[in-house]
PDB file of C-alpha atoms in Angstrom:
ATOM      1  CA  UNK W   1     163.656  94.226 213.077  1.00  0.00           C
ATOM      2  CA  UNK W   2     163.969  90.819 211.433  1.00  0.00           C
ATOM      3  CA  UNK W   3     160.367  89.824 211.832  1.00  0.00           C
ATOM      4  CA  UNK W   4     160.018  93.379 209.465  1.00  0.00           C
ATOM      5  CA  UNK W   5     162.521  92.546 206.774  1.00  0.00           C
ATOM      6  CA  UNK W   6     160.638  88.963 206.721  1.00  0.00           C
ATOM      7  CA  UNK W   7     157.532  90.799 205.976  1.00  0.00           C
ATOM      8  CA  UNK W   8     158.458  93.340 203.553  1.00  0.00           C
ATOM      9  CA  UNK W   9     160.719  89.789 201.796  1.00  0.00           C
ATOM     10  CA  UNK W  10     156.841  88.316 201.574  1.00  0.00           C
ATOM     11  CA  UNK W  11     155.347  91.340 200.394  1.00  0.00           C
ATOM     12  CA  UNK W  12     157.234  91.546 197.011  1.00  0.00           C
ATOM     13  CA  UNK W  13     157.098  87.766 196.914  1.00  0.00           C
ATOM     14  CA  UNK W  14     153.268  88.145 196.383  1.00  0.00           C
ATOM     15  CA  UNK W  15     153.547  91.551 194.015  1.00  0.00           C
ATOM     16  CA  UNK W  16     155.775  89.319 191.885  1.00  0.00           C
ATOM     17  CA  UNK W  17     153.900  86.506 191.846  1.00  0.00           C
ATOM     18  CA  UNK W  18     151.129  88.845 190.644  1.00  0.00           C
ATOM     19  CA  UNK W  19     152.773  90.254 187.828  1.00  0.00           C
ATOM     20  CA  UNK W  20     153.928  86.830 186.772  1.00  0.00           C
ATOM     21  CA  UNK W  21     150.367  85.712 186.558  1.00  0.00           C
ATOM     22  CA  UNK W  22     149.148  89.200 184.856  1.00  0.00           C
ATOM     23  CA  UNK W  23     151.562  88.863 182.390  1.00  0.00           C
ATOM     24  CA  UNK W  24     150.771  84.929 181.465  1.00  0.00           C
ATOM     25  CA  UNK W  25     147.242  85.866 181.157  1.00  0.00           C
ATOM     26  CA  UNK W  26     147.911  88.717 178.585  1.00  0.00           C
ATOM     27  CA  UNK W  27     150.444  86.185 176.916  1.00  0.00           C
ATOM     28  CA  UNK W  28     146.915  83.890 177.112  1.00  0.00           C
ATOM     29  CA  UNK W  29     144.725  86.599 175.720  1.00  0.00           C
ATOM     30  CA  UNK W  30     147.437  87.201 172.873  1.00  0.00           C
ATOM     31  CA  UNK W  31     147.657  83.705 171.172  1.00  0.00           C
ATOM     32  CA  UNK W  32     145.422  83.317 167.757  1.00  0.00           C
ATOM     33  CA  UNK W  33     141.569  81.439 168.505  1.00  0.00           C
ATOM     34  CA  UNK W  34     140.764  78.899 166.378  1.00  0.00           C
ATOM     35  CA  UNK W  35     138.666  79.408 163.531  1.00  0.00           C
ATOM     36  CA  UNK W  36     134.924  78.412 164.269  1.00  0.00           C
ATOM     37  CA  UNK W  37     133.134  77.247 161.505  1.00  0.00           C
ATOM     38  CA  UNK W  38     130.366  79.383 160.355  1.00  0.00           C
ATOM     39  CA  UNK W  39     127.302  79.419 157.864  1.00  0.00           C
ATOM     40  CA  UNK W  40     128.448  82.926 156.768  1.00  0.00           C
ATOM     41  CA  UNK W  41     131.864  81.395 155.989  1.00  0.00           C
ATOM     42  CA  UNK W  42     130.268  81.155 151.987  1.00  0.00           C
ATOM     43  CA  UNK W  43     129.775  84.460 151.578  1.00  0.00           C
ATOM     44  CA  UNK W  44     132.114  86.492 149.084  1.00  0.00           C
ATOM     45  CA  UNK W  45     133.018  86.630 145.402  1.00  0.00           C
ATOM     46  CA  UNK W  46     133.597  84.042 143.088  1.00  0.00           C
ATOM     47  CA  UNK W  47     134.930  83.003 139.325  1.00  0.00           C
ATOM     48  CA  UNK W  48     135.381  80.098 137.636  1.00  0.00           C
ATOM     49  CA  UNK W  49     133.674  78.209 134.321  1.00  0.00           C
ATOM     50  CA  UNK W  50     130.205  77.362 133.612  1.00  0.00           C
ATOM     51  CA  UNK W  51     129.059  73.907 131.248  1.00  0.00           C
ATOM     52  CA  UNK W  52     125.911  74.011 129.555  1.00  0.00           C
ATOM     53  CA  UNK W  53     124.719  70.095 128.459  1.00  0.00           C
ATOM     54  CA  UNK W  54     121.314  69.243 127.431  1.00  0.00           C
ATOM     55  CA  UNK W  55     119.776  65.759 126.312  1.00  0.00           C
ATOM     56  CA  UNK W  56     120.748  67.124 122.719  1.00  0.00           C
ATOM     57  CA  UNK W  57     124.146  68.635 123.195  1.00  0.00           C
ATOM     58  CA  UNK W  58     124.562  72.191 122.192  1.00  0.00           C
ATOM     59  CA  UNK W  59     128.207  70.983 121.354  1.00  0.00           C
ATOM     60  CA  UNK W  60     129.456  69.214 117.913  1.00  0.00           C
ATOM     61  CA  UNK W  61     129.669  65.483 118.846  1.00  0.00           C
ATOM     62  CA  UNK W  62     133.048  65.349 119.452  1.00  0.00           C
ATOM     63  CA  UNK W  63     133.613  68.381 120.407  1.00  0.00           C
ATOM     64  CA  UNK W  64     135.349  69.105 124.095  1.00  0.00           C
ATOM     65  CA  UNK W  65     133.246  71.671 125.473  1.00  0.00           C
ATOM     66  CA  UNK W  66     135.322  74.821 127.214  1.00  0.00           C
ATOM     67  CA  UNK W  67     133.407  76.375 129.648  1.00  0.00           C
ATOM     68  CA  UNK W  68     132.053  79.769 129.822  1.00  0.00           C
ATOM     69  CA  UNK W  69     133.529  82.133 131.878  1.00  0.00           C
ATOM     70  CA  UNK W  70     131.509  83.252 135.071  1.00  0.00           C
ATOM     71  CA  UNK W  71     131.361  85.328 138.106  1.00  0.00           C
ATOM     72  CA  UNK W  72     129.170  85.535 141.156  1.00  0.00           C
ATOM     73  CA  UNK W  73     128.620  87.227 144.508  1.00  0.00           C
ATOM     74  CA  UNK W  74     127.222  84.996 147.183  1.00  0.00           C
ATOM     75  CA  UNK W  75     125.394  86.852 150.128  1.00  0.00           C
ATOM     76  CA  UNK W  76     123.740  85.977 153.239  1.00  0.00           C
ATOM     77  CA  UNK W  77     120.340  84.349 151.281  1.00  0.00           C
ATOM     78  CA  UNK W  78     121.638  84.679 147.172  1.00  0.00           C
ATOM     79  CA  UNK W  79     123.600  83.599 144.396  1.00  0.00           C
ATOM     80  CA  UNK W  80     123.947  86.637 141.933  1.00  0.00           C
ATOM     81  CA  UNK W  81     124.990  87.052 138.872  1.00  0.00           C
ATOM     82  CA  UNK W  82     125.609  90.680 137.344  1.00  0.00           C
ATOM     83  CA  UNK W  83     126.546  89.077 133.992  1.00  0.00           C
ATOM     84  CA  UNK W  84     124.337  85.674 133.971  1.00  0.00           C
ATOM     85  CA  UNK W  85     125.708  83.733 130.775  1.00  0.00           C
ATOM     86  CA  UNK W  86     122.570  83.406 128.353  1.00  0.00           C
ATOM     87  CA  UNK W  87     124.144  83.207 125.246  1.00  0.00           C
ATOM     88  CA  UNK W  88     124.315  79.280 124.905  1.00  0.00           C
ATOM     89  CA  UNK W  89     120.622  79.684 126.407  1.00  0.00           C
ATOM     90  CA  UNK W  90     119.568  81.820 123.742  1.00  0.00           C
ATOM     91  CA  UNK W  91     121.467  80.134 120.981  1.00  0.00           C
ATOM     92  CA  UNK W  92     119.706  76.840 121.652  1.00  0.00           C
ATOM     93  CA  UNK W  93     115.674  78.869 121.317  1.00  0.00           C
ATOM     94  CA  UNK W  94     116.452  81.194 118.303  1.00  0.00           C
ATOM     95  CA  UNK W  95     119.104  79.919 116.692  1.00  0.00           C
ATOM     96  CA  UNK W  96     120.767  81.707 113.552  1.00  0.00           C
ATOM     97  CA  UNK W  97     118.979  84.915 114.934  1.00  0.00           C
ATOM     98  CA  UNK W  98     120.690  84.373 118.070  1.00  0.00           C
ATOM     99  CA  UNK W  99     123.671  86.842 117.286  1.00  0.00           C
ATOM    100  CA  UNK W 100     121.730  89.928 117.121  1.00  0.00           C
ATOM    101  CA  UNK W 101     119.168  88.831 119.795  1.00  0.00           C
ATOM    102  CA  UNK W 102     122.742  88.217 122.564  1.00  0.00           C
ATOM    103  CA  UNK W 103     123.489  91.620 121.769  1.00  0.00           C
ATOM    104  CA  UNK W 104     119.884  93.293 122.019  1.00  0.00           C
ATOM    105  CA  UNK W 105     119.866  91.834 125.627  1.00  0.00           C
ATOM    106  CA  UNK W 106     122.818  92.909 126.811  1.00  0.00           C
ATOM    107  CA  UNK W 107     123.896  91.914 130.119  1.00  0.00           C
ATOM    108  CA  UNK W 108     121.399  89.894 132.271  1.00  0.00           C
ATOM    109  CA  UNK W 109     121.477  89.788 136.061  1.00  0.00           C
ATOM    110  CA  UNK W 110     120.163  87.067 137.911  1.00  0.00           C
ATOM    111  CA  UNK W 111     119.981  85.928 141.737  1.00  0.00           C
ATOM    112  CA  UNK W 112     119.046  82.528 143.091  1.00  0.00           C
ATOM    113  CA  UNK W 113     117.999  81.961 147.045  1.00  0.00           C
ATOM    114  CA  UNK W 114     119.669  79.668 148.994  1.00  0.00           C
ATOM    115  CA  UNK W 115     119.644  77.707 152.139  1.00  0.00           C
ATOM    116  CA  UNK W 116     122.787  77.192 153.818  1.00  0.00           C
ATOM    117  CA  UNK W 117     123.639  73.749 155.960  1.00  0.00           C
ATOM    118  CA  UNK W 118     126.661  71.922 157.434  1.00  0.00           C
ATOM    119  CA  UNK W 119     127.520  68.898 156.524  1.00  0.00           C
ATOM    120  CA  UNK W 120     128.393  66.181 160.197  1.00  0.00           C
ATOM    121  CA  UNK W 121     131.999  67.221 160.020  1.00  0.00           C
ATOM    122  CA  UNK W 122     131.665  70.909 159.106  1.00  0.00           C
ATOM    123  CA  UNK W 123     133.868  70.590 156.055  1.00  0.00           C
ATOM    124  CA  UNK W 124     131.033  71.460 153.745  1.00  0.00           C
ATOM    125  CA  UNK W 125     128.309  73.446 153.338  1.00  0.00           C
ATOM    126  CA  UNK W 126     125.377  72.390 151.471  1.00  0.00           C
ATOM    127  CA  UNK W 127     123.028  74.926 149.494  1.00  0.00           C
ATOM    128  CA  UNK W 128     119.674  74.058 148.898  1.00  0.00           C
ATOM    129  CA  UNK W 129     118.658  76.706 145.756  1.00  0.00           C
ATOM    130  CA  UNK W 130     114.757  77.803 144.983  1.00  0.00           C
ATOM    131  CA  UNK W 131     115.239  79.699 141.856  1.00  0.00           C
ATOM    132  CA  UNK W 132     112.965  82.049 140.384  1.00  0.00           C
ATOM    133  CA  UNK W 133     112.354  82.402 136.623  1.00  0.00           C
ATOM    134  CA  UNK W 134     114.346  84.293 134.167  1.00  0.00           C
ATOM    135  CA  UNK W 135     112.775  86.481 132.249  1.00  0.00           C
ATOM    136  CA  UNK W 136     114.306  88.180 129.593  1.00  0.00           C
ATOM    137  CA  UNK W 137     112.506  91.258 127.646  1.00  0.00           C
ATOM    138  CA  UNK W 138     114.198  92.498 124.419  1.00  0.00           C
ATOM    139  CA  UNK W 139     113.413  94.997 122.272  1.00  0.00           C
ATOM    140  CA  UNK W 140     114.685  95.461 118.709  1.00  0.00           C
ATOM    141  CA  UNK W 141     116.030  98.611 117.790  1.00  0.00           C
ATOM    142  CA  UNK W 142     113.700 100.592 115.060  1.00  0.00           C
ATOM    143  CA  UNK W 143     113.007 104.111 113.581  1.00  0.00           C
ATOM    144  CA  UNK W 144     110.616 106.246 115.546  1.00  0.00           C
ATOM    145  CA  UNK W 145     107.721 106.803 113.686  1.00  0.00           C
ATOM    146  CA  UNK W 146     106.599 110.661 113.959  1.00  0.00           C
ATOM    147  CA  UNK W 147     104.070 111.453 116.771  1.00  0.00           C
ATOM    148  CA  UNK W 148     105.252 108.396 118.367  1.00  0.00           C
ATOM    149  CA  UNK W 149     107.314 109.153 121.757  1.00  0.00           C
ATOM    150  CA  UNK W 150     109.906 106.755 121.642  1.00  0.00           C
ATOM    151  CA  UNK W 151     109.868 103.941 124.718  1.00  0.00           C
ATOM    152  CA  UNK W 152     105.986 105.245 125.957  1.00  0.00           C
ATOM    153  CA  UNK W 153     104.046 102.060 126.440  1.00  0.00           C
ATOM    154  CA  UNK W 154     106.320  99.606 124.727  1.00  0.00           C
ATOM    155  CA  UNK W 155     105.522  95.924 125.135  1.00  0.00           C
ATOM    156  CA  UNK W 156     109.061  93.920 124.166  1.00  0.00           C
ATOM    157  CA  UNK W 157     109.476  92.244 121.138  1.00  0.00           C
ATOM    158  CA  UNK W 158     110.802  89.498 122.646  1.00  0.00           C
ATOM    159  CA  UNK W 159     109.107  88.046 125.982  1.00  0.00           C
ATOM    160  CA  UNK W 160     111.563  85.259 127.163  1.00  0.00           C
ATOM    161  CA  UNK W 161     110.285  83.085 130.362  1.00  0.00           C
ATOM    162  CA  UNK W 162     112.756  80.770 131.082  1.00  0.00           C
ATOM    163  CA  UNK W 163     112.038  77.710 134.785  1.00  0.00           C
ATOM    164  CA  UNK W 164     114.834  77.000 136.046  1.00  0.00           C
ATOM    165  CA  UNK W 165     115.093  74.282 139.029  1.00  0.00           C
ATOM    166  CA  UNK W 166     117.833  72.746 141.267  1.00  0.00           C
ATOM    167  CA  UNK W 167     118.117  69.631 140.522  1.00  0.00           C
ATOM    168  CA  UNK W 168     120.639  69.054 143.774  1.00  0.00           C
ATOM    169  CA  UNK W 169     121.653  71.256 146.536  1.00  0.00           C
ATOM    170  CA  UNK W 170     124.745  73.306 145.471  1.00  0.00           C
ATOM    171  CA  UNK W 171     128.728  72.774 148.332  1.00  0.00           C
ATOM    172  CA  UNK W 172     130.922  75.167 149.369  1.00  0.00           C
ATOM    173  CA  UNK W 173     133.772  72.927 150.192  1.00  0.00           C
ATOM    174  CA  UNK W 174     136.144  74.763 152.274  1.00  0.00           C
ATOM    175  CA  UNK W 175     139.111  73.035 151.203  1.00  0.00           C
ATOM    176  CA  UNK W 176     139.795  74.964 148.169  1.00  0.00           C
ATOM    177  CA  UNK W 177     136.622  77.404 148.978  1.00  0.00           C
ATOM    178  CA  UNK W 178     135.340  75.762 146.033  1.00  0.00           C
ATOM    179  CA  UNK W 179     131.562  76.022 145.555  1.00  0.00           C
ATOM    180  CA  UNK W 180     129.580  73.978 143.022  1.00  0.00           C
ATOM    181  CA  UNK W 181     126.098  73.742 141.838  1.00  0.00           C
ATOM    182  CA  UNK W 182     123.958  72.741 138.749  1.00  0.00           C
ATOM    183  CA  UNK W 183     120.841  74.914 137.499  1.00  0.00           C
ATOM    184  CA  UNK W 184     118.558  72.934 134.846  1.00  0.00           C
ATOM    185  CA  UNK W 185     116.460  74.408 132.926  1.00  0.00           C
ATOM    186  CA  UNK W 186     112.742  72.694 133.037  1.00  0.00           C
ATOM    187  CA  UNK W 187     110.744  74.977 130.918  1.00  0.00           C
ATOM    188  CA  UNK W 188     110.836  78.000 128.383  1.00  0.00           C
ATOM    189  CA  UNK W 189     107.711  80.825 127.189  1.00  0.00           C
ATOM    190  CA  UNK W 190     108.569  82.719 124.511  1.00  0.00           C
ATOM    191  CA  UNK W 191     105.614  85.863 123.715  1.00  0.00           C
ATOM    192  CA  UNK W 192     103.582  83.286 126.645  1.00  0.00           C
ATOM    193  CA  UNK W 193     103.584  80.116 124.300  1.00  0.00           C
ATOM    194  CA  UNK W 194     105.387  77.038 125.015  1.00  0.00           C
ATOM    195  CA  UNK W 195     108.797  76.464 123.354  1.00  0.00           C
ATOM    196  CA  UNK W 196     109.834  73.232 123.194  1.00  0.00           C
ATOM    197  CA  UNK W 197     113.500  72.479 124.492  1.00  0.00           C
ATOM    198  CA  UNK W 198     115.509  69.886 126.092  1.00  0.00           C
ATOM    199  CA  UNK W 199     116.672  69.949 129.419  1.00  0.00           C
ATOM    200  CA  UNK W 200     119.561  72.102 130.068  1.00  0.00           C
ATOM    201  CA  UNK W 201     121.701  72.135 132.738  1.00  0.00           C
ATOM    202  CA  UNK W 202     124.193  74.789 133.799  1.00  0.00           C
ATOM    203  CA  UNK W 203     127.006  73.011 135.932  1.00  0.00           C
ATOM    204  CA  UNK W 204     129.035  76.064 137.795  1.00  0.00           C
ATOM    205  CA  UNK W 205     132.455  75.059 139.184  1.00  0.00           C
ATOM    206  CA  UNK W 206     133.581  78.242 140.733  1.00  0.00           C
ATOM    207  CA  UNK W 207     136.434  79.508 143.476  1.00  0.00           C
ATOM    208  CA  UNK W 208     136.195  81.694 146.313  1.00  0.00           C
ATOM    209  CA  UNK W 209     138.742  85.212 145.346  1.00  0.00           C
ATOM    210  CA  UNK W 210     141.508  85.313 147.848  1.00  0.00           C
TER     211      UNK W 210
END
């Protein structure tokens, strides 16, 4: 009879030591993993300011420039821009008719491929931009002349081909999730002729939205 009380004694020995274990594995399986650094870890919305220099500054000398005011998404392969800020752009080709021209264009979307890379220590990711042109096509407003169906076969006014390079590859920093890049402008067409303007540069200094 003792030699069965010994056994059933080492029987629940074992079962407890078994639910000991389960329970320090779930306690295992429960504790946060750390974060794993990841090329995706740029993607999301952004806001911030935008600086627009040129070898001629747009600015009075003197004169602190503010910023413009800018927001982005950043996907998988792009930089885009529903509201791409022209104005400063546009100011600097047509000058006193540049009012009426912002406002004829409207809001101007733009998106800029990227290549994402980490940095040794996987603090940083750089972003190595191929931007396409921006082209902007603006039509004045006028008075339908009669027979004419209005918008059938319109060239624009206004043809405006804008190259824009990178001169450096663009961080996301994660401390701060800031992200920062410049976009120069190299070239500008206007109607397909030349237009002769110094280098600008657009210098974006944006933060990740919480």
């Amino acid at each position: 009879m003792e030699k069965v009380h010994c056994l059933k004694r080492f029987v629940f020995l074992v079962m407890a030591l078994g639910l000991v274990t389960t329970f320090t594995s779930c306690d295992d399986d429960d504790e946060p993993k750390p974060n794993v650094p990841a090329l995706t870890d740029v993607v999301g919305n952004y806001a911030g300011k935008m600086q627009t220099t040129s070898v001629s500054p747009l600015a009075e000398e003197g004169e602190e420039p503010q910023g413009t005011d800018v927001s982005a998404e950043v996907t998988n392969e792009n930089v885009s821009f529903e509201k791409f800020p022209v104005a400063d752009l546009i100011t600097a080709i047509m000058g006193e008719a540049a009012p009426g021209i912002i406002e004829a264009v409207g809001d101007v979307s733009y998106k800029v491929k990227y290549t994402p890379t980490f940095n040794d220590d996987k603090t940083v990711i750089s972003m190595a931009f191929t931007p396409e042109p921006l082209i902007l096509e603006i039509n004045f407003p006028t008075e339908p002349t009669e027979g004419e169906g209005e918008g059938e076969g319109e060239t624009p006014d206004l043809k405006v081909e804008v190259t824009i390079a990178a001169p450096e590859a663009g961080s996301f920093a994660y401390a701060g999730d800031k992200l920062a890049f410049k976009l120069q402008v190299t070239g500008v067409k206007v109607n397909n002729e030349p237009f002769e303007l110094p280098v600008t540069t657009f210098s974006f200094d944006l933060a990740k939205a919480k």
